[in-house]
GROMACS .gro file of C-alpha atoms in nm:
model
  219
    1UNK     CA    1   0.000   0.000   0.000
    2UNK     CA    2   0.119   0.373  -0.077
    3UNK     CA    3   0.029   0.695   0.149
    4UNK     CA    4  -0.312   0.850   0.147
    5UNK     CA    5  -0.299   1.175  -0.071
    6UNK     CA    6  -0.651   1.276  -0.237
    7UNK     CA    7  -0.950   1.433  -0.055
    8UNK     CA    8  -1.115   1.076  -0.163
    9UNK     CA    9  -0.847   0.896   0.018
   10UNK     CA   10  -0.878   1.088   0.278
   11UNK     CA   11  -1.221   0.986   0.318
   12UNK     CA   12  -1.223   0.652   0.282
   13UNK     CA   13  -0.913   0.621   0.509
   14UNK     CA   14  -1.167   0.796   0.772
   15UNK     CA   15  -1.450   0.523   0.689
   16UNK     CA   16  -1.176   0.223   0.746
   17UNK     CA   17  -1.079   0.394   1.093
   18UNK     CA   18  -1.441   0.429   1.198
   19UNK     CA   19  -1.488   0.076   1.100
   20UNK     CA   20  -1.199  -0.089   1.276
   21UNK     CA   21  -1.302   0.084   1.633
   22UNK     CA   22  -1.653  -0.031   1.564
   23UNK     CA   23  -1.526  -0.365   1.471
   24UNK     CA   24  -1.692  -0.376   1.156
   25UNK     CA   25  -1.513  -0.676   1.010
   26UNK     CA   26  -1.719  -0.669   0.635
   27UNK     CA   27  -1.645  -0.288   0.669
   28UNK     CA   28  -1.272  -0.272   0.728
   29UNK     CA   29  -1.272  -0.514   0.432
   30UNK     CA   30  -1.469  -0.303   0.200
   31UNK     CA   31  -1.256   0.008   0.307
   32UNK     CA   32  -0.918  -0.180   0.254
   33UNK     CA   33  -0.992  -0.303  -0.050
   34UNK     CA   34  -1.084   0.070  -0.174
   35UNK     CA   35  -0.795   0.225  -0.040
   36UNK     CA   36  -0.614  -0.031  -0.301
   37UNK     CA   37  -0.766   0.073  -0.614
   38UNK     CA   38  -0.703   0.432  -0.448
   39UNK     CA   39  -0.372   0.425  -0.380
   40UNK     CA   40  -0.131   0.348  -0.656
   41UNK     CA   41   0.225   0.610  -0.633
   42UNK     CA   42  -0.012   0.834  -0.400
   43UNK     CA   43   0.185   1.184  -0.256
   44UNK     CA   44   0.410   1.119  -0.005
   45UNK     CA   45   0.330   1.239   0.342
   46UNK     CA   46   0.609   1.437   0.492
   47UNK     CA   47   0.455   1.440   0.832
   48UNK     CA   48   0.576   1.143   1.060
   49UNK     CA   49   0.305   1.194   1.263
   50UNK     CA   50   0.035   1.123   0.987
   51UNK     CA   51   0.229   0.852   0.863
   52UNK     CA   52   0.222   0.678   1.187
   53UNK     CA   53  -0.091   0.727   1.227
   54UNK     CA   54  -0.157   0.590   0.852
   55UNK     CA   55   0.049   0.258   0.951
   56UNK     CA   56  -0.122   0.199   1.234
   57UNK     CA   57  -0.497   0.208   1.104
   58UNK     CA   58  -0.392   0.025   0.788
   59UNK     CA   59  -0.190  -0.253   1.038
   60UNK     CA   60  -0.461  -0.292   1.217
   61UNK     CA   61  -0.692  -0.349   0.897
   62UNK     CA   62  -0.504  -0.601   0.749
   63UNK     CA   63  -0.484  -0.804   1.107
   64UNK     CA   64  -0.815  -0.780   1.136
   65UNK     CA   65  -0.889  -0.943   0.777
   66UNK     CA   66  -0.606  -1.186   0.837
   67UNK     CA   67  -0.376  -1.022   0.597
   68UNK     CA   68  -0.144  -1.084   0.796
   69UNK     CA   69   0.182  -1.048   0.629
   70UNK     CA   70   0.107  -0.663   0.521
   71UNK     CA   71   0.028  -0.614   0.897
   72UNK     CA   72   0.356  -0.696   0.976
   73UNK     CA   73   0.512  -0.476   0.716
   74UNK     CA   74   0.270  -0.176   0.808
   75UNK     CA   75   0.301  -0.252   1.198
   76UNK     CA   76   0.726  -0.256   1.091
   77UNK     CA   77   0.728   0.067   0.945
   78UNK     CA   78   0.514   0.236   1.271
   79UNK     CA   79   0.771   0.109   1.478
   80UNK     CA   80   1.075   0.239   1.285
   81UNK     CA   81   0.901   0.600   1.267
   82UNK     CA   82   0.809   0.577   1.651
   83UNK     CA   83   1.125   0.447   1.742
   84UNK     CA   84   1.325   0.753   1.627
   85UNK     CA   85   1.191   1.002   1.837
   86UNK     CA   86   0.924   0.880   2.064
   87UNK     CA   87   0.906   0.622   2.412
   88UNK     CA   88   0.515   0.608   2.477
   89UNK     CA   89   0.197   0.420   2.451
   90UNK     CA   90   0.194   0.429   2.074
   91UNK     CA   91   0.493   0.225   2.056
   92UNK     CA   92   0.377  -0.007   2.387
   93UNK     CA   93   0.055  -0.086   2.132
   94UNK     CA   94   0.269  -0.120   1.817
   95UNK     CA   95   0.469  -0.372   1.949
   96UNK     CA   96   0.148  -0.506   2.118
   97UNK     CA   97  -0.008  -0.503   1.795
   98UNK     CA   98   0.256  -0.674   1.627
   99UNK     CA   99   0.295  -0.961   1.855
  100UNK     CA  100  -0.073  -1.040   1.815
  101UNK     CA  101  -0.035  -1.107   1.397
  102UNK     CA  102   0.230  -1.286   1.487
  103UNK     CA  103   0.081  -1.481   1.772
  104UNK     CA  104  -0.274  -1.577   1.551
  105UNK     CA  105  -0.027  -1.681   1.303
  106UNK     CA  106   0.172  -1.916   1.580
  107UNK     CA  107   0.508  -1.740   1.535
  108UNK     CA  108   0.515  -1.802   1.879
  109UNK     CA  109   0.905  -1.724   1.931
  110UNK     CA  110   0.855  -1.394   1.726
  111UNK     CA  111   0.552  -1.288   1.915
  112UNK     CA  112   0.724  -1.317   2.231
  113UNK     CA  113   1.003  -1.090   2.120
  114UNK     CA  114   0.772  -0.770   2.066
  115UNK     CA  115   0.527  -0.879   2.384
  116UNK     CA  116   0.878  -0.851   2.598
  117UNK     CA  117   0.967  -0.510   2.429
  118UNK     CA  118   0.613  -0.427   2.512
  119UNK     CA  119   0.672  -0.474   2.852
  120UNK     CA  120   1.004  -0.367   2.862
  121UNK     CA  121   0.844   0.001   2.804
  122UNK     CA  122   0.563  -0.039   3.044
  123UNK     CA  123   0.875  -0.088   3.298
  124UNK     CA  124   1.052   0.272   3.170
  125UNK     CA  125   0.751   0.520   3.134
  126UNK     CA  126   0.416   0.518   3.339
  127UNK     CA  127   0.176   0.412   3.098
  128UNK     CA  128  -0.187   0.516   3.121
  129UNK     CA  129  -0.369   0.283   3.373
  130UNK     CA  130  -0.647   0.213   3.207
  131UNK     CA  131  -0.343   0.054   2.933
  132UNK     CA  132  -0.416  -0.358   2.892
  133UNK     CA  133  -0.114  -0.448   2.997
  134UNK     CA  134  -0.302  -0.756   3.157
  135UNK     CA  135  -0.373  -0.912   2.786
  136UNK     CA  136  -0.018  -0.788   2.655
  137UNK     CA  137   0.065  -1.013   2.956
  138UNK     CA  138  -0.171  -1.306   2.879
  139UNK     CA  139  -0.031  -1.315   2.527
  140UNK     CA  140   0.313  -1.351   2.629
  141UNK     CA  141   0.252  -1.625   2.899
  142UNK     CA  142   0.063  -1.855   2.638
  143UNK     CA  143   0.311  -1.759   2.366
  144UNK     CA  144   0.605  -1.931   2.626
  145UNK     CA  145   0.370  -2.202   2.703
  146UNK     CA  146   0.360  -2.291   2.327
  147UNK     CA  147   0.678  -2.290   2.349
  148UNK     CA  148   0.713  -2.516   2.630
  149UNK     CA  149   0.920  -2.256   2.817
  150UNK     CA  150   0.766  -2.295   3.135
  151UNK     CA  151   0.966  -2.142   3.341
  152UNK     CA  152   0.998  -1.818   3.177
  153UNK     CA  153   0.640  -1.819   3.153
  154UNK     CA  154   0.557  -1.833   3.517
  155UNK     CA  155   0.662  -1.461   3.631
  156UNK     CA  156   0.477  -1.365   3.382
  157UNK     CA  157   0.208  -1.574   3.479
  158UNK     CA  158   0.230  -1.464   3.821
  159UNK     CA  159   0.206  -1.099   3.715
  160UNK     CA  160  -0.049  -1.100   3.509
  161UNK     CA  161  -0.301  -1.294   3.771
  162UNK     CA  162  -0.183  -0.995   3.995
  163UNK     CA  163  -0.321  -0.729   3.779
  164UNK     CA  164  -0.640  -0.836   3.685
  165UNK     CA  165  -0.712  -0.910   4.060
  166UNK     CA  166  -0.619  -0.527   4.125
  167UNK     CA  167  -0.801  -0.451   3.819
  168UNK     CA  168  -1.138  -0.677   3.941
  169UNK     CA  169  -1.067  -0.881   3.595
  170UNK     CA  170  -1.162  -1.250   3.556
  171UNK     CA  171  -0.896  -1.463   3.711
  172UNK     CA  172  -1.008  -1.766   3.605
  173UNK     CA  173  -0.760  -1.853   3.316
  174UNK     CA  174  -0.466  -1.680   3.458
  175UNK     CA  175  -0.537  -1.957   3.779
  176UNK     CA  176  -0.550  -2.246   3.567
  177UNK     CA  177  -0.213  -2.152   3.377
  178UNK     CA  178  -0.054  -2.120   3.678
  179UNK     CA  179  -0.161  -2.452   3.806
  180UNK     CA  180  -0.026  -2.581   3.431
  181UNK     CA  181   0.283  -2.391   3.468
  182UNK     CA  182   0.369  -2.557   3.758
  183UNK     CA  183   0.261  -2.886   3.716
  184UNK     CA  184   0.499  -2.892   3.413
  185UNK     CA  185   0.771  -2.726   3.661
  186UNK     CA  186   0.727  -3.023   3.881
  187UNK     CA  187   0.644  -2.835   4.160
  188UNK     CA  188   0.314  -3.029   4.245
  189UNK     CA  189   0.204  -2.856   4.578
  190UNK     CA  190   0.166  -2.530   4.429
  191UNK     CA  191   0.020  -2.667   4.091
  192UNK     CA  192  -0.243  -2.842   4.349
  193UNK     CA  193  -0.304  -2.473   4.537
  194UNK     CA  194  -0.377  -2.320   4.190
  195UNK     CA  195  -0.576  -2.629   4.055
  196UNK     CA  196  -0.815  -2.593   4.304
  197UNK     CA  197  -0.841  -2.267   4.331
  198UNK     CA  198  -0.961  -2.312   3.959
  199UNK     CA  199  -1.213  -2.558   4.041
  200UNK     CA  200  -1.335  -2.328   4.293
  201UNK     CA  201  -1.374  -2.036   4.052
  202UNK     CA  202  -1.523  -2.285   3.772
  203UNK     CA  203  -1.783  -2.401   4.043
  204UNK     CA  204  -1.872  -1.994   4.200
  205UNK     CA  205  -1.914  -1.899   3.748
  206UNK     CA  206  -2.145  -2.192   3.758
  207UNK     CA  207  -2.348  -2.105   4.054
  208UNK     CA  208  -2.392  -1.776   3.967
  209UNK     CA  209  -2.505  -1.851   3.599
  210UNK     CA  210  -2.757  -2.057   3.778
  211UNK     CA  211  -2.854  -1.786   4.002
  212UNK     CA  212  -2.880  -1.541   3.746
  213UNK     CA  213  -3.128  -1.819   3.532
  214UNK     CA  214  -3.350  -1.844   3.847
  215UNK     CA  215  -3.377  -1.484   3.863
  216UNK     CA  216  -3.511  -1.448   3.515
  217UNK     CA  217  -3.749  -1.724   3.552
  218UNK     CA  218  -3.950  -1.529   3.860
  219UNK     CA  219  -3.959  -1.215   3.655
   0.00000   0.00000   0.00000
């Protein structure tokens, strides 16, 4: 893909924005597709700024329609512009970003290069709180457990189940990759602490669910 020059451009690269944060699969599609027949040599954009911001909308396009090799390149070139001048959240999601078309494409080794250099910036700036850093986290942990790298996957592990408790997130998975983690670690007695903890959780979703079914059947 080229750079976005023409008022109709423009327009459409507007429409393909509004229908990624909507989630308008069909729509993003539609747009994409446009934006090809659009863009041939286009203008060049001088600003960095805009063509970050280009990058990153068409990145995210393309991973969201499973094109996933031009994600990479698109999600490559965001990086190289952020990386020049700029530490912040935009490059914490472009790496985060990038992981992910490499994780749904099980590049699992790959993925868990950019999660880490994810993380490594959550670690030098303060990142926005309301920031995910709890599914940058999850990502990483299965990505080592494809891996079979269990033991680098447990701090992680470990982290991440602390974060979505202070963040009032389900626990439920985090638990039962812990009790994995360790069971593969060989260290049984806290695999068992974590196991049932699961089965605890698993049982409270259940009773709840049936709660919730009761409650609708009296209104």
């Amino acid at each position: 893909m080229g750079m976005i020059s023409t008022i109709k451009q423009m327009h459409l690269f507007y429409k393909l924005k509004d229908a990624i944060y909507k989630v308008d699969i069909p729509k993003v599609e539609k747009y994409l597709t446009q934006l090809e027949k659009e863009i041939v040599n286009g203008i060049p954009v001088n600003d960095d700024k805009v063509k970050i911001e280009i990058f990153k909308l068409l990145g995210m396009g393309c991973a969201m329609t499973k094109r996933y090799h031009e994600a990479e390149s698109l999600f490559l070139k965001e990086i190289a512009l952020l990386e020049k001048d700029k530490v912040g959240i935009e490059l914490f999601k472009a790496h985060d970003n990038l992981s992910e078309v490499y994780f749904q494409q099980g590049l699992f080794k790959d993925a868990t290069k950019h999660y880490l250099k994810a993380l490594n910036l959550d670690e030098k700036i303060n990142l926005p709180y309301e920031t995910e850093i709890h599914l940058t986290l999850r990502g990483l942990v299965i990505s080592y457990m494809k891996q079979k790298l269990f033991k680098e996957a447990e701090p992680y592990a470990r982290r991440e189940l602390a974060l979505r408790e202070n963040l009032k997130c389900p626990i439920i998975d985090s638990v039962a990759d812990l009790s994995y983690i360790y069971f593969e670690l060989e260290r049984y007695e806290e695999a068992e602490v974590f196991f049932v903890k699961a089965l605890f959780l698993v049982e409270e979703k259940m009773l709840n669910a049936d709660k919730k079914m009761l409650a609708n059947l009296h209104l």
